[in-house]
GROMACS .gro file of N, CA and C in nm:
model
  258
    1ARG      N    1   0.088  -0.120  -0.002
    1ARG     CA    2  -0.002   0.001  -0.001
    1ARG      C    3   0.089   0.126   0.000
    2LYS      N    4   0.062   0.212  -0.096
    2LYS     CA    5   0.135   0.335  -0.105
    2LYS      C    6   0.101   0.435   0.008
    3MET      N    7   0.198   0.493   0.073
    3MET     CA    8   0.174   0.593   0.172
    3MET      C    9   0.158   0.728   0.110
    4ALA      N   10   0.094   0.814   0.175
    4ALA     CA   11   0.078   0.954   0.125
    4ALA      C   12   0.189   1.038   0.179
    5PHE      N   13   0.222   1.143   0.108
    5PHE     CA   14   0.318   1.238   0.151
    5PHE      C   15   0.260   1.322   0.264
    6PRO      N   16   0.339   1.359   0.367
    6PRO     CA   17   0.286   1.448   0.467
    6PRO      C   18   0.249   1.584   0.401
    7ASP      N   19   0.152   1.653   0.459
    7ASP     CA   20   0.107   1.784   0.403
    7ASP      C   21   0.218   1.881   0.384
    8ASP      N   22   0.316   1.889   0.478
    8ASP     CA   23   0.422   1.987   0.467
    8ASP      C   24   0.516   1.953   0.348
    9VAL      N   25   0.536   1.829   0.318
    9VAL     CA   26   0.616   1.787   0.204
    9VAL      C   27   0.546   1.828   0.078
   10VAL      N   28   0.415   1.801   0.067
   10VAL     CA   29   0.345   1.836  -0.054
   10VAL      C   30   0.343   1.990  -0.073
   11LYS      N   31   0.332   2.063   0.032
   11LYS     CA   32   0.332   2.214   0.021
   11LYS      C   33   0.468   2.263  -0.027
   12GLN      N   34   0.580   2.204   0.030
   12GLN     CA   35   0.712   2.242  -0.014
   12GLN      C   36   0.736   2.206  -0.164
   13ALA      N   37   0.690   2.084  -0.203
   13ALA     CA   38   0.703   2.044  -0.343
   13ALA      C   39   0.622   2.135  -0.436
   14TRP      N   40   0.501   2.174  -0.389
   14TRP     CA   41   0.420   2.267  -0.469
   14TRP      C   42   0.487   2.397  -0.486
   15ASP      N   43   0.546   2.448  -0.382
   15ASP     CA   44   0.614   2.579  -0.388
   15ASP      C   45   0.733   2.570  -0.481
   16ARG      N   46   0.810   2.459  -0.477
   16ARG     CA   47   0.922   2.438  -0.557
   16ARG      C   48   0.883   2.431  -0.708
   17ALA      N   49   0.759   2.367  -0.731
   17ALA     CA   50   0.712   2.355  -0.865
   17ALA      C   51   0.656   2.482  -0.923
   18GLY      N   52   0.625   2.577  -0.837
   18GLY     CA   53   0.564   2.701  -0.880
   18GLY      C   54   0.425   2.686  -0.937
   19GLY      N   55   0.350   2.582  -0.886
   19GLY     CA   56   0.217   2.560  -0.928
   19GLY      C   57   0.207   2.504  -1.071
   20ARG      N   58   0.315   2.439  -1.117
   20ARG     CA   59   0.320   2.387  -1.249
   20ARG      C   60   0.371   2.242  -1.251
   21CYS      N   61   0.335   2.162  -1.346
   21CYS     CA   62   0.377   2.025  -1.357
   21CYS      C   63   0.529   2.018  -1.371
   22GLU      N   64   0.589   1.931  -1.288
   22GLU     CA   65   0.735   1.915  -1.289
   22GLU      C   66   0.785   1.806  -1.383
   23CYS      N   67   0.701   1.738  -1.451
   23CYS     CA   68   0.735   1.622  -1.530
   23CYS      C   69   0.841   1.660  -1.641
   24THR      N   70   0.947   1.580  -1.652
   24THR     CA   71   1.043   1.601  -1.764
   24THR      C   72   1.061   1.472  -1.842
   25ARG      N   73   0.968   1.373  -1.825
   25ARG     CA   74   0.977   1.251  -1.900
   25ARG      C   75   0.942   1.275  -2.049
   26ARG      N   76   1.039   1.240  -2.134
   26ARG     CA   77   1.013   1.260  -2.277
   26ARG      C   78   0.909   1.169  -2.336
   27ASN      N   79   0.884   1.054  -2.277
   27ASN     CA   80   0.786   0.962  -2.332
   27ASN      C   81   0.643   1.005  -2.287
   28HIS      N   82   0.632   1.123  -2.227
   28HIS     CA   83   0.499   1.172  -2.192
   28HIS      C   84   0.451   1.279  -2.286
   29GLY      N   85   0.523   1.301  -2.397
   29GLY     CA   86   0.480   1.392  -2.498
   29GLY      C   87   0.530   1.538  -2.495
   30HIS      N   88   0.631   1.560  -2.410
   30HIS     CA   89   0.691   1.693  -2.401
   30HIS      C   90   0.839   1.681  -2.407
   31ARG      N   91   0.908   1.779  -2.463
   31ARG     CA   92   1.054   1.772  -2.472
   31ARG      C   93   1.127   1.820  -2.353
   32GLU      N   94   1.075   1.924  -2.286
   32GLU     CA   95   1.131   1.981  -2.171
   32GLU      C   96   1.038   1.950  -2.054
   33ARG      N   97   1.034   2.031  -1.956
   33ARG     CA   98   0.941   2.018  -1.845
   33ARG      C   99   0.797   2.043  -1.899
   34CYS      N  100   0.704   1.966  -1.852
   34CYS     CA  101   0.563   1.979  -1.892
   34CYS      C  102   0.513   2.125  -1.867
   35ASN      N  103   0.528   2.167  -1.744
   35ASN     CA  104   0.500   2.304  -1.702
   35ASN      C  105   0.356   2.343  -1.712
   36ARG      N  106   0.268   2.244  -1.723
   36ARG     CA  107   0.120   2.276  -1.730
   36ARG      C  108   0.077   2.346  -1.599
   37PRO      N  109   0.004   2.455  -1.612
   37PRO     CA  110  -0.041   2.523  -1.489
   37PRO      C  111  -0.141   2.436  -1.411
   38LEU      N  112  -0.127   2.441  -1.278
   38LEU     CA  113  -0.215   2.359  -1.188
   38LEU      C  114  -0.280   2.447  -1.089
   39ILE      N  115  -0.382   2.391  -1.023
   39ILE     CA  116  -0.460   2.469  -0.922
   39ILE      C  117  -0.447   2.389  -0.794
   40TRP      N  118  -0.400   2.462  -0.687
   40TRP     CA  119  -0.377   2.396  -0.557
   40TRP      C  120  -0.496   2.315  -0.508
   41PHE      N  121  -0.617   2.372  -0.522
   41PHE     CA  122  -0.735   2.310  -0.463
   41PHE      C  123  -0.787   2.194  -0.556
   42TYR      N  124  -0.719   2.165  -0.667
   42TYR     CA  125  -0.760   2.057  -0.757
   42TYR      C  126  -0.675   1.932  -0.741
   43ARG      N  127  -0.605   1.915  -0.629
   43ARG     CA  128  -0.529   1.797  -0.604
   43ARG      C  129  -0.623   1.675  -0.610
   44GLY      N  130  -0.584   1.575  -0.690
   44GLY     CA  131  -0.667   1.452  -0.703
   44GLY      C  132  -0.782   1.461  -0.791
   45LEU      N  133  -0.806   1.574  -0.852
   45LEU     CA  134  -0.932   1.586  -0.934
   45LEU      C  135  -0.898   1.570  -1.083
   46GLU      N  136  -0.987   1.513  -1.155
   46GLU     CA  137  -0.976   1.492  -1.301
   46GLU      C  138  -1.031   1.615  -1.374
   47LEU      N  139  -0.970   1.728  -1.352
   47LEU     CA  140  -1.011   1.856  -1.411
   47LEU      C  141  -0.892   1.920  -1.466
   48PRO      N  142  -0.913   2.012  -1.564
   48PRO     CA  143  -0.793   2.095  -1.602
   48PRO      C  144  -0.740   2.160  -1.484
   49GLY      N  145  -0.610   2.156  -1.459
   49GLY     CA  146  -0.547   2.211  -1.337
   49GLY      C  147  -0.534   2.107  -1.227
   50GLY      N  148  -0.593   1.990  -1.249
   50GLY     CA  149  -0.581   1.882  -1.146
   50GLY      C  150  -0.437   1.825  -1.143
   51TRP      N  151  -0.405   1.772  -1.029
   51TRP     CA  152  -0.268   1.727  -1.006
   51TRP      C  153  -0.252   1.623  -0.904
   52GLU      N  154  -0.137   1.555  -0.894
   52GLU     CA  155  -0.108   1.460  -0.789
   52GLU      C  156   0.036   1.484  -0.742
   53ALA      N  157   0.059   1.450  -0.614
   53ALA     CA  158   0.200   1.445  -0.564
   53ALA      C  159   0.242   1.301  -0.586
   54HIS      N  160   0.354   1.283  -0.667
   54HIS     CA  161   0.397   1.153  -0.708
   54HIS      C  162   0.534   1.116  -0.653
   55HIS      N  163   0.554   0.992  -0.618
   55HIS     CA  164   0.682   0.940  -0.575
   55HIS      C  165   0.772   0.922  -0.698
   56LYS      N  166   0.890   0.987  -0.692
   56LYS     CA  167   0.990   0.978  -0.807
   56LYS      C  168   1.042   0.835  -0.813
   57THR      N  169   1.077   0.781  -0.698
   57THR     CA  170   1.140   0.648  -0.698
   57THR      C  171   1.041   0.539  -0.680
   58ALA      N  172   1.052   0.438  -0.759
   58ALA     CA  173   0.961   0.323  -0.749
   58ALA      C  174   1.015   0.236  -0.635
   59GLY      N  175   0.957   0.126  -0.625
   59GLY     CA  176   0.997   0.032  -0.515
   59GLY      C  177   0.882   0.012  -0.418
   60LYS      N  178   0.918  -0.050  -0.308
   60LYS     CA  179   0.816  -0.083  -0.210
   60LYS      C  180   0.746   0.046  -0.161
   61ALA      N  181   0.618   0.051  -0.179
   61ALA     CA  182   0.529   0.161  -0.133
   61ALA      C  183   0.570   0.289  -0.200
   62GLY      N  184   0.641   0.288  -0.317
   62GLY     CA  185   0.674   0.407  -0.395
   62GLY      C  186   0.793   0.482  -0.337
   63GLY      N  187   0.868   0.430  -0.245
   63GLY     CA  188   0.985   0.498  -0.194
   63GLY      C  189   0.946   0.586  -0.074
   64ALA      N  190   1.046   0.666  -0.030
   64ALA     CA  191   1.028   0.748   0.088
   64ALA      C  192   0.940   0.867   0.065
   65ASP      N  193   0.864   0.902   0.170
   65ASP     CA  194   0.773   1.020   0.164
   65ASP      C  195   0.842   1.152   0.194
   66THR      N  196   0.952   1.177   0.118
   66THR     CA  197   1.036   1.292   0.146
   66THR      C  198   1.023   1.394   0.028
   67LEU      N  199   1.062   1.517   0.050
   67LEU     CA  200   1.062   1.623  -0.047
   67LEU      C  201   1.148   1.582  -0.172
   68SER      N  202   1.258   1.523  -0.153
   68SER     CA  203   1.347   1.486  -0.263
   68SER      C  204   1.287   1.372  -0.346
   69ASN      N  205   1.192   1.301  -0.296
   69ASN     CA  206   1.126   1.193  -0.370
   69ASN      C  207   0.986   1.234  -0.414
   70CYS      N  208   0.945   1.359  -0.398
   70CYS     CA  209   0.814   1.405  -0.434
   70CYS      C  210   0.817   1.495  -0.559
   71GLU      N  211   0.728   1.469  -0.654
   71GLU     CA  212   0.718   1.564  -0.769
   71GLU      C  213   0.573   1.589  -0.786
   72ILE      N  214   0.545   1.708  -0.834
   72ILE     CA  215   0.408   1.756  -0.861
   72ILE      C  216   0.384   1.729  -1.008
   73LEU      N  217   0.279   1.649  -1.038
   73LEU     CA  218   0.247   1.611  -1.177
   73LEU      C  219   0.099   1.644  -1.210
   74CYS      N  220   0.084   1.697  -1.331
   74CYS     CA  221  -0.058   1.713  -1.380
   74CYS      C  222  -0.117   1.576  -1.391
   75GLN      N  223  -0.250   1.567  -1.408
   75GLN     CA  224  -0.317   1.441  -1.414
   75GLN      C  225  -0.269   1.362  -1.538
   76ALA      N  226  -0.249   1.429  -1.649
   76ALA     CA  227  -0.206   1.356  -1.769
   76ALA      C  228  -0.071   1.292  -1.752
   77CYS      N  229   0.027   1.360  -1.692
   77CYS     CA  230   0.161   1.304  -1.665
   77CYS      C  231   0.154   1.198  -1.557
   78HIS      N  232   0.070   1.217  -1.458
   78HIS     CA  233   0.058   1.119  -1.354
   78HIS      C  234   0.003   0.989  -1.409
   79LYS      N  235  -0.102   0.997  -1.493
   79LYS     CA  236  -0.152   0.879  -1.558
   79LYS      C  237  -0.049   0.809  -1.645
   80ALA      N  238   0.032   0.884  -1.718
   80ALA     CA  239   0.133   0.831  -1.802
   80ALA      C  240   0.242   0.759  -1.720
   81THR      N  241   0.266   0.802  -1.599
   81THR     CA  242   0.367   0.725  -1.514
   81THR      C  243   0.315   0.590  -1.482
   82GLN      N  244   0.184   0.580  -1.469
   82GLN     CA  245   0.120   0.443  -1.446
   82GLN      C  246   0.128   0.359  -1.569
   83THR      N  247   0.112   0.420  -1.684
   83THR     CA  248   0.114   0.348  -1.814
   83THR      C  249   0.255   0.302  -1.850
   84TYR      N  250   0.350   0.392  -1.832
   84TYR     CA  251   0.489   0.363  -1.873
   84TYR      C  252   0.573   0.310  -1.758
   85GLY      N  253   0.523   0.311  -1.640
   85GLY     CA  254   0.600   0.259  -1.528
   85GLY      C  255   0.719   0.342  -1.488
   86SER      N  256   0.710   0.472  -1.504
   86SER     CA  257   0.821   0.564  -1.461
   86SER      C  258   0.768   0.684  -1.395
   0.00000   0.00000   0.00000
């Protein structure tokens, strides 16, 4: 079972991301950072501006629930990580 990031970690990751998707995976359809604008209150929602806090490292329970292992992803990039396994 995947654990959730603590609220303070999510807030720090959000601030670092500047309210935009941090994905840099080329197999997700963008060459650089996705940078799609997100809305804080839309976490977990399937709406434009919706987003998820995602574990960068795979492994048991998705890795550590730390800031260095947390990235802010738009819903499209988050879904693609499930499809491509990265």
